[in-house]
Coordinates of C-alpha atoms in Angstrom, one line a residue:
X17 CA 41.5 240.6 70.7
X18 CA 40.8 241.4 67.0
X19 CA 44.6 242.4 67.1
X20 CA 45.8 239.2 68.0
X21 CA 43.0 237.2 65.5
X22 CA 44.4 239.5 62.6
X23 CA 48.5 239.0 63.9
X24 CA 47.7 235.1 64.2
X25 CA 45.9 234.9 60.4
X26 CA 48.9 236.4 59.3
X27 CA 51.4 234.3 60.8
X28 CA 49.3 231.4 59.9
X29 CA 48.7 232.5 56.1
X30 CA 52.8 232.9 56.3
X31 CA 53.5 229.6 57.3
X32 CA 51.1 227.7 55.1
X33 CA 53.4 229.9 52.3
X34 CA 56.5 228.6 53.4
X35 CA 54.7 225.2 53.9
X36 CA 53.8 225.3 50.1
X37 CA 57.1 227.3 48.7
X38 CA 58.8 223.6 50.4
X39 CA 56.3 221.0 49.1
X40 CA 56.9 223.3 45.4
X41 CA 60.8 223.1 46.0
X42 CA 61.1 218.8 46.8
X43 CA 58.4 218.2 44.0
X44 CA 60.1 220.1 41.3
X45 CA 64.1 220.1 42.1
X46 CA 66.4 217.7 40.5
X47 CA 68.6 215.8 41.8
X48 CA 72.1 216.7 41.4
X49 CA 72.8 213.1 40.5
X50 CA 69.8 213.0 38.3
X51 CA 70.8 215.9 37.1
X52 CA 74.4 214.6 35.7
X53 CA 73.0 211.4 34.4
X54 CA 70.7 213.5 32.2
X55 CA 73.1 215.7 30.8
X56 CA 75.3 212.6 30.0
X57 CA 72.3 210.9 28.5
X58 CA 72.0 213.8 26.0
X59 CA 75.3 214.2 24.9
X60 CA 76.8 213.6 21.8
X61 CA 80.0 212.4 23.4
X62 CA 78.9 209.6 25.7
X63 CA 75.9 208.0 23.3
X64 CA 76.9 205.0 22.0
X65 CA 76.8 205.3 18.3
X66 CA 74.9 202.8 15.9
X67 CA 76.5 200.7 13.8
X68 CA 74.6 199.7 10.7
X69 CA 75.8 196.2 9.3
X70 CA 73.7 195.2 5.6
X71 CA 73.9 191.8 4.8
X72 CA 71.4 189.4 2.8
X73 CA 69.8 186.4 3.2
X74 CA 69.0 184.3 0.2
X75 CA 67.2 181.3 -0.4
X76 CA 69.8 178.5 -0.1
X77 CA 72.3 180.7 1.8
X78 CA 70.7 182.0 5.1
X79 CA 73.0 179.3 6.5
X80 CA 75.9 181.9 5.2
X81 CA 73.6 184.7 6.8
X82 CA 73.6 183.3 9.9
X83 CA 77.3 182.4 10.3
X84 CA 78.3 186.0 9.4
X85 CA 75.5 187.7 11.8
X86 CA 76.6 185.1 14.4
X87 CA 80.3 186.2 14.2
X88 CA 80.0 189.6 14.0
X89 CA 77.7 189.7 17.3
X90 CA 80.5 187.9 19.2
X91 CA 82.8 189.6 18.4
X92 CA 82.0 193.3 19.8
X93 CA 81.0 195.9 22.4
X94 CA 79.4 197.7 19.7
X95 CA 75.9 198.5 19.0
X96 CA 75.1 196.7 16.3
X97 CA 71.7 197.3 14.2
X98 CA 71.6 194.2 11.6
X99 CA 70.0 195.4 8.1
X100 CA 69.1 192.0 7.2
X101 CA 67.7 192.6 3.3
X102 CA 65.7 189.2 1.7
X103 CA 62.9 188.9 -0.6
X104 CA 59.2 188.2 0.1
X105 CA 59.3 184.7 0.1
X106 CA 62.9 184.0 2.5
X107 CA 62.0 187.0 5.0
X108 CA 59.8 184.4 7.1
X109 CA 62.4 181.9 7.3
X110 CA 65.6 184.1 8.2
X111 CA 63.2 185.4 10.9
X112 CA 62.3 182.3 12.7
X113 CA 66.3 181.1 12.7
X114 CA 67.2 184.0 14.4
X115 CA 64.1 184.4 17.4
X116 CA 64.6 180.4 17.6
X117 CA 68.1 180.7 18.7
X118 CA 70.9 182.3 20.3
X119 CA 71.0 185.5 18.1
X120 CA 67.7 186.5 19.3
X121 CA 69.6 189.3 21.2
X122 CA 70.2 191.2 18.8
X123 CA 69.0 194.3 17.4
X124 CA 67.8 193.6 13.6
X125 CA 65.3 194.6 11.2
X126 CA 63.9 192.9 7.6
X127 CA 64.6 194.9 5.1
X128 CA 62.6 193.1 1.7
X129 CA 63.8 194.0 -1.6
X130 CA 61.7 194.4 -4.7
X131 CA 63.7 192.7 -7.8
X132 CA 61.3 194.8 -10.0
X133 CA 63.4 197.6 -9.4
X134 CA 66.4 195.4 -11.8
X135 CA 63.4 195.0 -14.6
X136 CA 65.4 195.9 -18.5
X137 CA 69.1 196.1 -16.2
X138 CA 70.3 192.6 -15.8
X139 CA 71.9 190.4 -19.1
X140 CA 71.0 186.8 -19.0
X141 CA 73.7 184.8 -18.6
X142 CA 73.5 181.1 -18.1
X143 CA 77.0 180.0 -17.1
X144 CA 76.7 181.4 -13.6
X145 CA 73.3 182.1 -13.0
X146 CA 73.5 182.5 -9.3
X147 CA 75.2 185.8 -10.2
X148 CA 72.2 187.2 -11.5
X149 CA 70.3 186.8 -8.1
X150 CA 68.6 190.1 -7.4
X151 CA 69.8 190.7 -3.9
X152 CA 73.2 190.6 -5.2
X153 CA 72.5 193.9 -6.6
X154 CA 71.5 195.3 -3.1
X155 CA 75.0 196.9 -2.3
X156 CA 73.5 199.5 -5.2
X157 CA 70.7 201.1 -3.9
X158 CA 72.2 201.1 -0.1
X159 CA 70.3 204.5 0.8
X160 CA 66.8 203.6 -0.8
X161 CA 67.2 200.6 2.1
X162 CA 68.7 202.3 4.4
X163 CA 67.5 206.0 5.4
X164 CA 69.1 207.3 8.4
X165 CA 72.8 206.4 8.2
X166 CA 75.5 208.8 7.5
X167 CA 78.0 206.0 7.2
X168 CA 76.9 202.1 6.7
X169 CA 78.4 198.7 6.2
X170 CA 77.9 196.3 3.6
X171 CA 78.9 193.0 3.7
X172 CA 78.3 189.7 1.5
X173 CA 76.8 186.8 3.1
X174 CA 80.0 184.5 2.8
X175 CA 81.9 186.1 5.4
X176 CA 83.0 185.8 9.0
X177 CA 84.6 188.2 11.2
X178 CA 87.0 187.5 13.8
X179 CA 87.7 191.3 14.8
X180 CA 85.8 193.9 16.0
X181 CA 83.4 195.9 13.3
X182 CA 83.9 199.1 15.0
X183 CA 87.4 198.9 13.8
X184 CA 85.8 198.5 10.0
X185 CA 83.4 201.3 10.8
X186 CA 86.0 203.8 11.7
X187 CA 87.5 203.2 8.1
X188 CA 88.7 206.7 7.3
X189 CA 86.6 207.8 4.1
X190 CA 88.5 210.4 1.9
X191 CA 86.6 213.9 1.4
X192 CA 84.4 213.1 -1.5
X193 CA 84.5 209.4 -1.4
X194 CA 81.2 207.4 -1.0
X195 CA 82.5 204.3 -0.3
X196 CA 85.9 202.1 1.1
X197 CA 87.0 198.5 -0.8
X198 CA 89.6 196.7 -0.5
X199 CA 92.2 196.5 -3.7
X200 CA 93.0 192.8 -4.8
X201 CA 96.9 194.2 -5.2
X202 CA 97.0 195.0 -1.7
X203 CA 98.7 191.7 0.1
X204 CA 101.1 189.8 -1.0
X205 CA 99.9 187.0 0.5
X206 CA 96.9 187.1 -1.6
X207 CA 99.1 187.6 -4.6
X208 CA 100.3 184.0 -3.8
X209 CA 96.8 182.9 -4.0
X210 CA 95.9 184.6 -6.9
X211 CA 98.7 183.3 -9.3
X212 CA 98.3 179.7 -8.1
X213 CA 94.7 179.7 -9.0
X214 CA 94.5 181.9 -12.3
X215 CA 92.6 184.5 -10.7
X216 CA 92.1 187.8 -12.1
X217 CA 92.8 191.2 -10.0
X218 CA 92.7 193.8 -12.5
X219 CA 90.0 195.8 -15.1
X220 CA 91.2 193.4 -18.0
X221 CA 89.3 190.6 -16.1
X222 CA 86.3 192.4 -15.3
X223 CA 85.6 194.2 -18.5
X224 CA 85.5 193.2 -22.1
X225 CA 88.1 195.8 -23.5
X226 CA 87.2 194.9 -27.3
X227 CA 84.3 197.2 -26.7
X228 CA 84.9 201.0 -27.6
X229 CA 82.7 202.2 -25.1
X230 CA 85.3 200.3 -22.5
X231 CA 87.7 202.0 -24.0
X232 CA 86.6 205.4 -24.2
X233 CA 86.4 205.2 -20.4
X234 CA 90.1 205.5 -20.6
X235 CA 91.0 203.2 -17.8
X236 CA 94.2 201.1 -18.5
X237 CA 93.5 197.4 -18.5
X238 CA 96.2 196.8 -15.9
X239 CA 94.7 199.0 -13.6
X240 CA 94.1 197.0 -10.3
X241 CA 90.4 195.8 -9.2
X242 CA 88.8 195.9 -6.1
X243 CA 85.9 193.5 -4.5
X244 CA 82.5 195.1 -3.6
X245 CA 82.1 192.2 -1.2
X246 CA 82.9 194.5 1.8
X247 CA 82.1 198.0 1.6
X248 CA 82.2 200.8 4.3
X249 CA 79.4 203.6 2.2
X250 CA 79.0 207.6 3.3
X251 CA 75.4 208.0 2.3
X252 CA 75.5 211.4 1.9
X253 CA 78.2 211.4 -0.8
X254 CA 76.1 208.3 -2.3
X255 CA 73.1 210.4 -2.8
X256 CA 75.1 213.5 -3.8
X257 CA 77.1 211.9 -6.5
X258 CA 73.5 209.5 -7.7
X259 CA 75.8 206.7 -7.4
X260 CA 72.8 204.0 -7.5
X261 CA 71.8 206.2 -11.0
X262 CA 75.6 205.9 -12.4
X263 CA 75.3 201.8 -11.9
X264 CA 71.8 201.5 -13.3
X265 CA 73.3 203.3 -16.1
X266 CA 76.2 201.0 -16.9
X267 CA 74.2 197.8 -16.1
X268 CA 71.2 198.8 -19.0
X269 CA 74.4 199.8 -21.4
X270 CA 75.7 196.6 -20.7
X271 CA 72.3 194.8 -21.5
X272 CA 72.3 196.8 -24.8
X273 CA 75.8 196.0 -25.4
X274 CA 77.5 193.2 -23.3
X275 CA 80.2 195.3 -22.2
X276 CA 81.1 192.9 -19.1
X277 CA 79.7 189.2 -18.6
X278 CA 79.8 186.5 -15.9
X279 CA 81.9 184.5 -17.8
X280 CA 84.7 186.8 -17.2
X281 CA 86.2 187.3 -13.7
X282 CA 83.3 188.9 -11.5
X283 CA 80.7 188.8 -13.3
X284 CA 77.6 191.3 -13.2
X285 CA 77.5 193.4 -9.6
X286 CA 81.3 193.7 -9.7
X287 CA 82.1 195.3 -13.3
X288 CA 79.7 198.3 -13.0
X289 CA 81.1 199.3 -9.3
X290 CA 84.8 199.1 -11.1
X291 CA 83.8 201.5 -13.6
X292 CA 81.8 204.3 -11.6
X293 CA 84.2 204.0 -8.3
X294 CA 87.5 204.1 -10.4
X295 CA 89.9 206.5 -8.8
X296 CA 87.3 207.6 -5.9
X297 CA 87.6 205.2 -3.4
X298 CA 88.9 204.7 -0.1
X299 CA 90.7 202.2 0.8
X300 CA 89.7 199.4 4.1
X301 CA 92.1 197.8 5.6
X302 CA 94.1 194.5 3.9
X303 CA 93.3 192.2 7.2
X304 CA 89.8 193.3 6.9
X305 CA 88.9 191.9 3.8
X306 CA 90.8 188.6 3.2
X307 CA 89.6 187.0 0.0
X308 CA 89.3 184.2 -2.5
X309 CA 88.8 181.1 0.1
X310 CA 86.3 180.2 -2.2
X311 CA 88.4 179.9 -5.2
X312 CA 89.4 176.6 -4.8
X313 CA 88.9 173.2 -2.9
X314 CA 92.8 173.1 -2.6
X315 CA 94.6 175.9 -2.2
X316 CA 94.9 176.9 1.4
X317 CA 95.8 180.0 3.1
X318 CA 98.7 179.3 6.2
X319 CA 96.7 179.0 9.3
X320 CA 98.9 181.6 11.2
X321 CA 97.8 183.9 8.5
X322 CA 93.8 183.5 9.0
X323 CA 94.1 183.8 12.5
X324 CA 95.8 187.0 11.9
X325 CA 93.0 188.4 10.1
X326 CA 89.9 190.3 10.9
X327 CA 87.4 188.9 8.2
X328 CA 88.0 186.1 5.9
X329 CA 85.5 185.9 2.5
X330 CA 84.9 182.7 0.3
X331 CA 84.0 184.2 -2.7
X332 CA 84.2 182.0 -5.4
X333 CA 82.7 178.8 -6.1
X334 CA 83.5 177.0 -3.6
X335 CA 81.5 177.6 0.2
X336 CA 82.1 176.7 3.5
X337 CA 79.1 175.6 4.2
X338 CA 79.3 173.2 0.6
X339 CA 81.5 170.7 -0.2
X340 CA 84.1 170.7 -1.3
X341 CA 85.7 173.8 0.5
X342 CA 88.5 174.9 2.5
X343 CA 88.9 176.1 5.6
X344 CA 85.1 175.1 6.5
X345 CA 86.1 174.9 10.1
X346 CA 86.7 178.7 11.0
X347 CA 83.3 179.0 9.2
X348 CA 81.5 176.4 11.3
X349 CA 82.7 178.2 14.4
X350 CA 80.1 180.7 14.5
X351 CA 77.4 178.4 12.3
X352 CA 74.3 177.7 14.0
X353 CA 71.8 174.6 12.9
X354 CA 68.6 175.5 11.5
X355 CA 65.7 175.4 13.9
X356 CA 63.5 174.2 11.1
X357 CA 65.9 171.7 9.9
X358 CA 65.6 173.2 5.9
X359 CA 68.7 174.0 5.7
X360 CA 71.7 171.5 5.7
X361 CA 75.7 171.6 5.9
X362 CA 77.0 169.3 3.1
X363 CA 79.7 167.4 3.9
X364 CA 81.5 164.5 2.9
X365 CA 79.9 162.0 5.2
X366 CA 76.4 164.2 5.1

């Protein structure tokens, strides 16, 4: 009898075992499937990579803001992050437009710039003022905004994109280059344009070449320009090469010594970028960066051609959501009213 207690503990204690050694098993095993979706999850190959976008929103202009955010967002797959840079006293606003309406799917964050950081760097100038706005100097100190971007996309606020920005985010940045523009020699087209209008599209309209410390830069006056108004930026070459130090530089020489002014063709963010990115630049795309529909209320671009194009830019005077402009109506496709009613279209009938 105690033989066949001892015989039946055993068997029992071996069958609780195998009881537990099952329960362990289901609790702790993987499933396959589970197991492949992880492993997918976790690689570099099949995450979807974030596309950083920096655009600003000033007082007077978040209508421009909007438009541009507006257009981009409809116009990709892509996983857009929005670095939407204002100061203190627009953040508020550009918020509220964009949680009261249809943008409030996307993936943004407010980014406020301190204009003490341009204290002793900026010339007075009073026949363009609105080129002296602090956040157009924001394209200069891109990695103190943004910190965890290898590669990042700037654009001005009077744009509209009609492609897809991973295309411009794949702009192919030569060894050494911090940052991709677009050359205003680089479509005849725009050549066109240019003449008709009196534009300027090389150093001699940016820079005051009467200065010796121009000159000693050795750059020939002919030497085509490019526009800052769209730039694809590798941070890490950025910081390497203290590119946001090399601008401060030229912008408090140029306060000492007036070596570029607004009265000349781009005024004060351009000049300093021509001078430190001469010769190391990359170059975007022609159709990616299709300028000057702000240069005039008259001269217009053929429509076939704007259609063709990925992103059209009103620099200039004269805005699309002003009057008078050109074009306005590819603009005011991806415009979207105010929620607060402060800011207005002006129009001819307005």
């Amino acid at each position: 009898i105690l033989l066949f207690v001892s015989v039946n503990q055993i068997l029992l204690l071996l069958l609780v075992l195998t009881v537990c050694a099952i329960l362990y098993n289901k609790v702790h095993q993987v499933p396959s499937a589970l197991k492949n979706e992880t492993v997918d999850l976790e690689s570099p190959e099949e995450m979807e990579e974030e596309i950083p976008v920096v655009i600003c929103a000033a007082a007077g202009r978040m209508g421009a803001t909007i438009a541009a955010i507006s257009s981009i967002y409809s116009n990709t797959e892509a996983n857009v992050l929005f670095y939407i840079v204002g100061l203190k006293t627009t953040i508020p606003h550009i918020r509220k437009w964009i949680e009261n309406s249809k943008l409030k799917e996307i993936k943004f964050k407010v980014v406020e710039f301190n204009p003490m950081v341009l204290k002793g760097k900026i010339r007075q100038d009073a026949s363009r003022p609105e080129l002296l706005q602090p956040l157009n100097f924001v394209r200069f100190y891109l990695p103190l905004l943004i910190q965890k971007h290898e590669k990042v996309i700037y654009l001005d606020d009077d744009i509209i994109v009609q492609g897809d920005i991973q295309e411009l985010y794949d702009t192919k940045l030569a060894p050494g280059h911090a940052a991709a523009f677009s050359d205003d020699c680089d479509l005849p087209s725009t050549h066109e344009m240019v003449r008709s209008v009196g534009m300027q599209n090389t150093y001699m309209g940016f820079l005051d070449y009467r200065k010796q410390a121009i000159r000693d830069l050795g750059i020939s006056p002919s030497t085509c320009s490019f526009n800052p108004g769209v730039i694809v930026a590798n941070m890490t070459e950025w910081k390497h090469q203290r590119i946001t130090k090399q601008l401060e530089k030229w912008m408090q020489r140029n306060v000492e010594e007036n070596l570029y002014s607004s009265t000349l063709g781009g005024g004060v963010a351009t000049s300093p970028m021509l001078i430190v990115f001469h010769g190391k630049y990359s170059a975007i795309n022609p159709m990616w960066h299709i300028r000057h529909l702000g240069w005039s209320p008259d001269t217009r671009y053929s429509e076939h051609f704007l259609q063709e194009a990925k992103l059209l830019h009103w620099n200039g005077r004269y805005k699309p959501w002003d009057y008078p402009s050109v074009h306005t109506d590819l603009w005011e496709n991806w415009f979207i009213p105010d929620p607060s009613g402060k800011f207005k279209l002006t129009r001819p009938d307005s």
